[in-house]
Amino acid sequence: MQLHQNHNTNNEAQHWNSFKDGDAAAFEYLYKTYSASLYNYGSKFSKDKDLIKECIQDLFVGLWTRKNSVGNPEHVKNYLYKSFRHAIFKKAFKLSKNETYEETENYQFQVVLNVEETLIDHERRLQVSEKLQSALAKLTARQREAIFLKFYEQLSYEEIAEVMGITVKAGYKIMARSLDYLRNNLSKDDLLLLYLMLHLKLLN
């Protein structure tokens, strides 16, 4: 697993360096590799499809125009997610006509679970889906986002902290509180089902 991760990291770095040298094919690779995932991530912050697409476009156009001055991130994916997240917040604040940009705890991050019949029988599907969705809804947006990044995107705590702009300690604390709440409010079977759904990317 570690070898696979190292290979991906090295592959990303090669394309990133080529993009910085003006290689349009490498830039296209980065766009095609991450644009769909970024869109999915953005859809959790906003239902405005045009806003999400515009933020993705702004992100990549900005990268291309600044290719001679951008740095060399250790993890390209994390860098793109963090930059895109910042763009989403900034665009949303601009549209709300706030004078200054400032990230707060009060933001949207909605995940909708898609319980497939292959996981549980039809009779229990609606009941379980509502129970899991209700439990997630009781978490804060920051907690839902951390869970999404941890189980759906399979990021480490260090990477979650990097993307969300928080300390690693804060990331652990957010996740611990989230999991404690879920453990106390879901049966063991339902909690395992939730983890499975997140791991299998059964989210809309």
mmCIF file of C-alpha atoms in Angstrom, residues 5-176:
data_model
loop_
_atom_site.group_PDB
_atom_site.id
_atom_site.type_symbol
_atom_site.label_atom_id
_atom_site.label_comp_id
_atom_site.label_asym_id
_atom_site.label_seq_id
_atom_site.Cartn_x
_atom_site.Cartn_y
_atom_site.Cartn_z
ATOM 1 C CA GLN A 5 1.040 5.651 -2.471
ATOM 2 C CA ASN A 6 4.684 6.536 -3.124
ATOM 3 C CA HIS A 7 4.231 5.692 -6.811
ATOM 4 C CA ASN A 8 1.193 7.969 -7.032
ATOM 5 C CA THR A 9 3.043 10.758 -5.236
ATOM 6 C CA ASN A 10 6.025 10.442 -7.565
ATOM 7 C CA ASN A 11 3.756 10.333 -10.606
ATOM 8 C CA GLU A 12 1.943 13.455 -9.424
ATOM 9 C CA ALA A 13 5.249 15.233 -8.845
ATOM 10 C CA GLN A 14 6.436 14.384 -12.368
ATOM 11 C CA HIS A 15 3.279 15.768 -13.960
ATOM 12 C CA TRP A 16 3.389 18.811 -11.696
ATOM 13 C CA ASN A 17 6.980 19.609 -12.668
ATOM 14 C CA SER A 18 6.166 19.100 -16.356
ATOM 15 C CA PHE A 19 3.135 21.386 -16.039
ATOM 16 C CA LYS A 20 5.323 24.057 -14.439
ATOM 17 C CA ASP A 21 7.658 23.770 -17.440
ATOM 18 C CA GLY A 22 4.727 24.569 -19.724
ATOM 19 C CA ASP A 23 3.743 21.034 -20.733
ATOM 20 C CA ALA A 24 0.071 21.362 -21.750
ATOM 21 C CA ALA A 25 -0.412 17.570 -21.731
ATOM 22 C CA ALA A 26 0.731 17.353 -18.107
ATOM 23 C CA PHE A 27 -1.614 20.194 -17.196
ATOM 24 C CA GLU A 28 -4.480 18.409 -18.973
ATOM 25 C CA TYR A 29 -3.624 15.246 -17.022
ATOM 26 C CA LEU A 30 -3.909 17.120 -13.716
ATOM 27 C CA TYR A 31 -7.234 18.612 -14.760
ATOM 28 C CA LYS A 32 -8.709 15.312 -15.917
ATOM 29 C CA THR A 33 -7.399 13.477 -12.857
ATOM 30 C CA TYR A 34 -8.812 15.850 -10.249
ATOM 31 C CA SER A 35 -11.653 17.927 -11.728
ATOM 32 C CA ALA A 36 -14.371 15.321 -11.117
ATOM 33 C CA SER A 37 -13.231 14.696 -7.525
ATOM 34 C CA LEU A 38 -13.042 18.428 -6.881
ATOM 35 C CA TYR A 39 -16.559 18.836 -8.247
ATOM 36 C CA ASN A 40 -17.805 16.110 -5.906
ATOM 37 C CA TYR A 41 -16.050 17.788 -2.968
ATOM 38 C CA GLY A 42 -17.459 21.173 -3.943
ATOM 39 C CA SER A 43 -20.994 19.781 -4.193
ATOM 40 C CA LYS A 44 -20.895 19.185 -0.450
ATOM 41 C CA PHE A 45 -20.351 22.907 0.164
ATOM 42 C CA SER A 46 -22.850 24.238 -2.365
ATOM 43 C CA LYS A 47 -25.696 23.079 -4.601
ATOM 44 C CA ASP A 48 -24.827 25.809 -7.109
ATOM 45 C CA LYS A 49 -23.330 23.777 -9.960
ATOM 46 C CA ASP A 50 -22.211 26.867 -11.847
ATOM 47 C CA LEU A 51 -20.378 28.190 -8.798
ATOM 48 C CA ILE A 52 -18.559 24.891 -8.344
ATOM 49 C CA LYS A 53 -17.582 24.701 -12.019
ATOM 50 C CA GLU A 54 -16.448 28.321 -11.959
ATOM 51 C CA CYS A 55 -14.243 27.692 -8.920
ATOM 52 C CA ILE A 56 -12.644 24.681 -10.622
ATOM 53 C CA GLN A 57 -12.068 26.704 -13.759
ATOM 54 C CA ASP A 58 -10.617 29.616 -11.789
ATOM 55 C CA LEU A 59 -8.329 27.235 -9.902
ATOM 56 C CA PHE A 60 -6.821 25.660 -13.006
ATOM 57 C CA VAL A 61 -6.672 28.864 -15.032
ATOM 58 C CA GLY A 62 -4.888 30.464 -12.093
ATOM 59 C CA LEU A 63 -2.440 27.579 -11.909
ATOM 60 C CA TRP A 64 -1.608 27.828 -15.607
ATOM 61 C CA THR A 65 -1.106 31.577 -15.526
ATOM 62 C CA ARG A 66 1.093 31.271 -12.431
ATOM 63 C CA LYS A 67 2.931 28.120 -13.503
ATOM 64 C CA ASN A 68 6.295 29.870 -13.349
ATOM 65 C CA SER A 69 5.806 30.952 -9.742
ATOM 66 C CA VAL A 70 3.807 28.169 -8.042
ATOM 67 C CA GLY A 71 5.711 26.022 -5.588
ATOM 68 C CA ASN A 72 6.243 22.283 -5.402
ATOM 69 C CA PRO A 73 3.676 20.832 -2.985
ATOM 70 C CA GLU A 74 4.520 17.581 -1.275
ATOM 71 C CA HIS A 75 1.081 16.233 -2.186
ATOM 72 C CA VAL A 76 -0.516 17.665 -5.322
ATOM 73 C CA LYS A 77 -3.987 16.368 -4.423
ATOM 74 C CA ASN A 78 -3.945 18.032 -1.010
ATOM 75 C CA TYR A 79 -2.714 21.288 -2.524
ATOM 76 C CA LEU A 80 -5.528 21.292 -5.090
ATOM 77 C CA TYR A 81 -8.184 20.417 -2.516
ATOM 78 C CA LYS A 82 -6.987 23.124 -0.144
ATOM 79 C CA SER A 83 -6.836 25.746 -2.918
ATOM 80 C CA PHE A 84 -10.254 24.722 -4.236
ATOM 81 C CA ARG A 85 -11.769 24.787 -0.741
ATOM 82 C CA HIS A 86 -10.437 28.312 -0.254
ATOM 83 C CA ALA A 87 -11.866 29.344 -3.644
ATOM 84 C CA ILE A 88 -15.314 27.965 -2.748
ATOM 85 C CA PHE A 89 -15.387 29.887 0.529
ATOM 86 C CA LYS A 90 -14.109 33.066 -1.065
ATOM 87 C CA LYS A 91 -16.601 32.924 -3.945
ATOM 88 C CA ALA A 92 -19.500 32.221 -1.579
ATOM 89 C CA PHE A 93 -18.562 35.161 0.619
ATOM 90 C CA LYS A 94 -18.250 37.402 -2.426
ATOM 91 C CA LEU A 95 -21.712 36.387 -3.633
ATOM 92 C CA SER A 96 -23.137 37.054 -0.183
ATOM 93 C CA LYS A 97 -21.689 40.579 -0.520
ATOM 94 C CA ASN A 98 -19.626 40.400 2.631
ATOM 95 C CA GLU A 99 -16.904 43.016 2.570
ATOM 96 C CA THR A 100 -14.112 40.793 3.826
ATOM 97 C CA TYR A 101 -13.378 37.092 3.493
ATOM 98 C CA GLU A 102 -13.148 35.168 6.736
ATOM 99 C CA GLU A 103 -13.734 31.475 7.232
ATOM 100 C CA THR A 104 -16.008 30.636 10.137
ATOM 101 C CA GLU A 105 -17.543 27.537 11.682
ATOM 102 C CA ASN A 106 -20.855 28.422 10.045
ATOM 103 C CA TYR A 107 -20.696 26.870 6.611
ATOM 104 C CA GLN A 108 -22.509 24.150 4.732
ATOM 105 C CA PHE A 109 -21.152 20.670 4.146
ATOM 106 C CA GLN A 110 -23.883 18.208 3.263
ATOM 107 C CA VAL A 111 -23.453 14.528 2.455
ATOM 108 C CA VAL A 112 -26.293 12.330 1.240
ATOM 109 C CA LEU A 113 -25.896 8.611 1.765
ATOM 110 C CA ASN A 114 -26.906 6.234 -1.004
ATOM 111 C CA VAL A 115 -27.858 2.932 0.614
ATOM 112 C CA GLU A 116 -27.734 0.268 -2.087
ATOM 113 C CA GLU A 117 -29.799 -2.915 -2.035
ATOM 114 C CA THR A 118 -26.589 -4.881 -2.351
ATOM 115 C CA LEU A 119 -25.692 -3.835 1.197
ATOM 116 C CA ILE A 120 -28.971 -4.419 3.005
ATOM 117 C CA ASP A 121 -32.387 -5.800 2.118
ATOM 118 C CA HIS A 122 -35.088 -3.547 0.709
ATOM 119 C CA GLU A 123 -37.254 -3.508 3.859
ATOM 120 C CA ARG A 124 -34.516 -2.057 6.044
ATOM 121 C CA ARG A 125 -33.030 0.252 3.422
ATOM 122 C CA LEU A 126 -35.198 3.336 4.008
ATOM 123 C CA GLN A 127 -35.179 2.976 7.793
ATOM 124 C CA VAL A 128 -31.404 2.613 8.011
ATOM 125 C CA SER A 129 -30.800 5.371 5.474
ATOM 126 C CA GLU A 130 -32.884 7.838 7.474
ATOM 127 C CA LYS A 131 -31.166 6.832 10.728
ATOM 128 C CA LEU A 132 -27.659 7.270 9.307
ATOM 129 C CA GLN A 133 -28.548 10.502 7.547
ATOM 130 C CA SER A 134 -30.071 11.878 10.750
ATOM 131 C CA ALA A 135 -26.933 11.013 12.736
ATOM 132 C CA LEU A 136 -24.690 12.772 10.196
ATOM 133 C CA ALA A 137 -26.972 15.804 10.185
ATOM 134 C CA LYS A 138 -26.410 16.249 13.933
ATOM 135 C CA LEU A 139 -22.671 16.707 13.356
ATOM 136 C CA THR A 140 -21.214 20.124 12.589
ATOM 137 C CA ALA A 141 -20.198 20.950 9.011
ATOM 138 C CA ARG A 142 -16.548 20.785 10.045
ATOM 139 C CA GLN A 143 -17.072 17.312 11.541
ATOM 140 C CA ARG A 144 -18.853 16.069 8.409
ATOM 141 C CA GLU A 145 -16.089 17.447 6.234
ATOM 142 C CA ALA A 146 -13.396 15.762 8.323
ATOM 143 C CA ILE A 147 -15.238 12.429 8.108
ATOM 144 C CA PHE A 148 -15.641 12.854 4.343
ATOM 145 C CA LEU A 149 -11.930 13.517 3.892
ATOM 146 C CA LYS A 150 -10.916 10.689 6.234
ATOM 147 C CA PHE A 151 -13.162 7.867 5.052
ATOM 148 C CA TYR A 152 -14.182 8.924 1.526
ATOM 149 C CA GLU A 153 -10.946 10.507 0.322
ATOM 150 C CA GLN A 154 -8.859 8.343 2.714
ATOM 151 C CA LEU A 155 -6.624 11.210 3.791
ATOM 152 C CA SER A 156 -4.393 11.012 6.842
ATOM 153 C CA TYR A 157 -4.905 13.344 9.798
ATOM 154 C CA GLU A 158 -1.919 15.374 8.623
ATOM 155 C CA GLU A 159 -3.462 15.697 5.165
ATOM 156 C CA ILE A 160 -6.886 16.603 6.575
ATOM 157 C CA ALA A 161 -5.246 19.346 8.622
ATOM 158 C CA GLU A 162 -3.486 20.627 5.505
ATOM 159 C CA VAL A 163 -6.654 20.713 3.388
ATOM 160 C CA MET A 164 -8.866 22.241 6.073
ATOM 161 C CA GLY A 165 -6.258 24.707 7.300
ATOM 162 C CA ILE A 166 -6.247 23.444 10.877
ATOM 163 C CA THR A 167 -3.679 21.863 13.171
ATOM 164 C CA VAL A 168 -3.224 18.101 13.266
ATOM 165 C CA LYS A 169 -4.268 18.183 16.926
ATOM 166 C CA ALA A 170 -7.486 19.948 15.983
ATOM 167 C CA GLY A 171 -8.090 17.340 13.283
ATOM 168 C CA TYR A 172 -7.785 14.528 15.811
ATOM 169 C CA LYS A 173 -10.124 16.349 18.186
ATOM 170 C CA ILE A 174 -12.753 16.962 15.497
ATOM 171 C CA MET A 175 -12.642 13.343 14.394
ATOM 172 C CA ALA A 176 -12.735 11.985 17.952
#
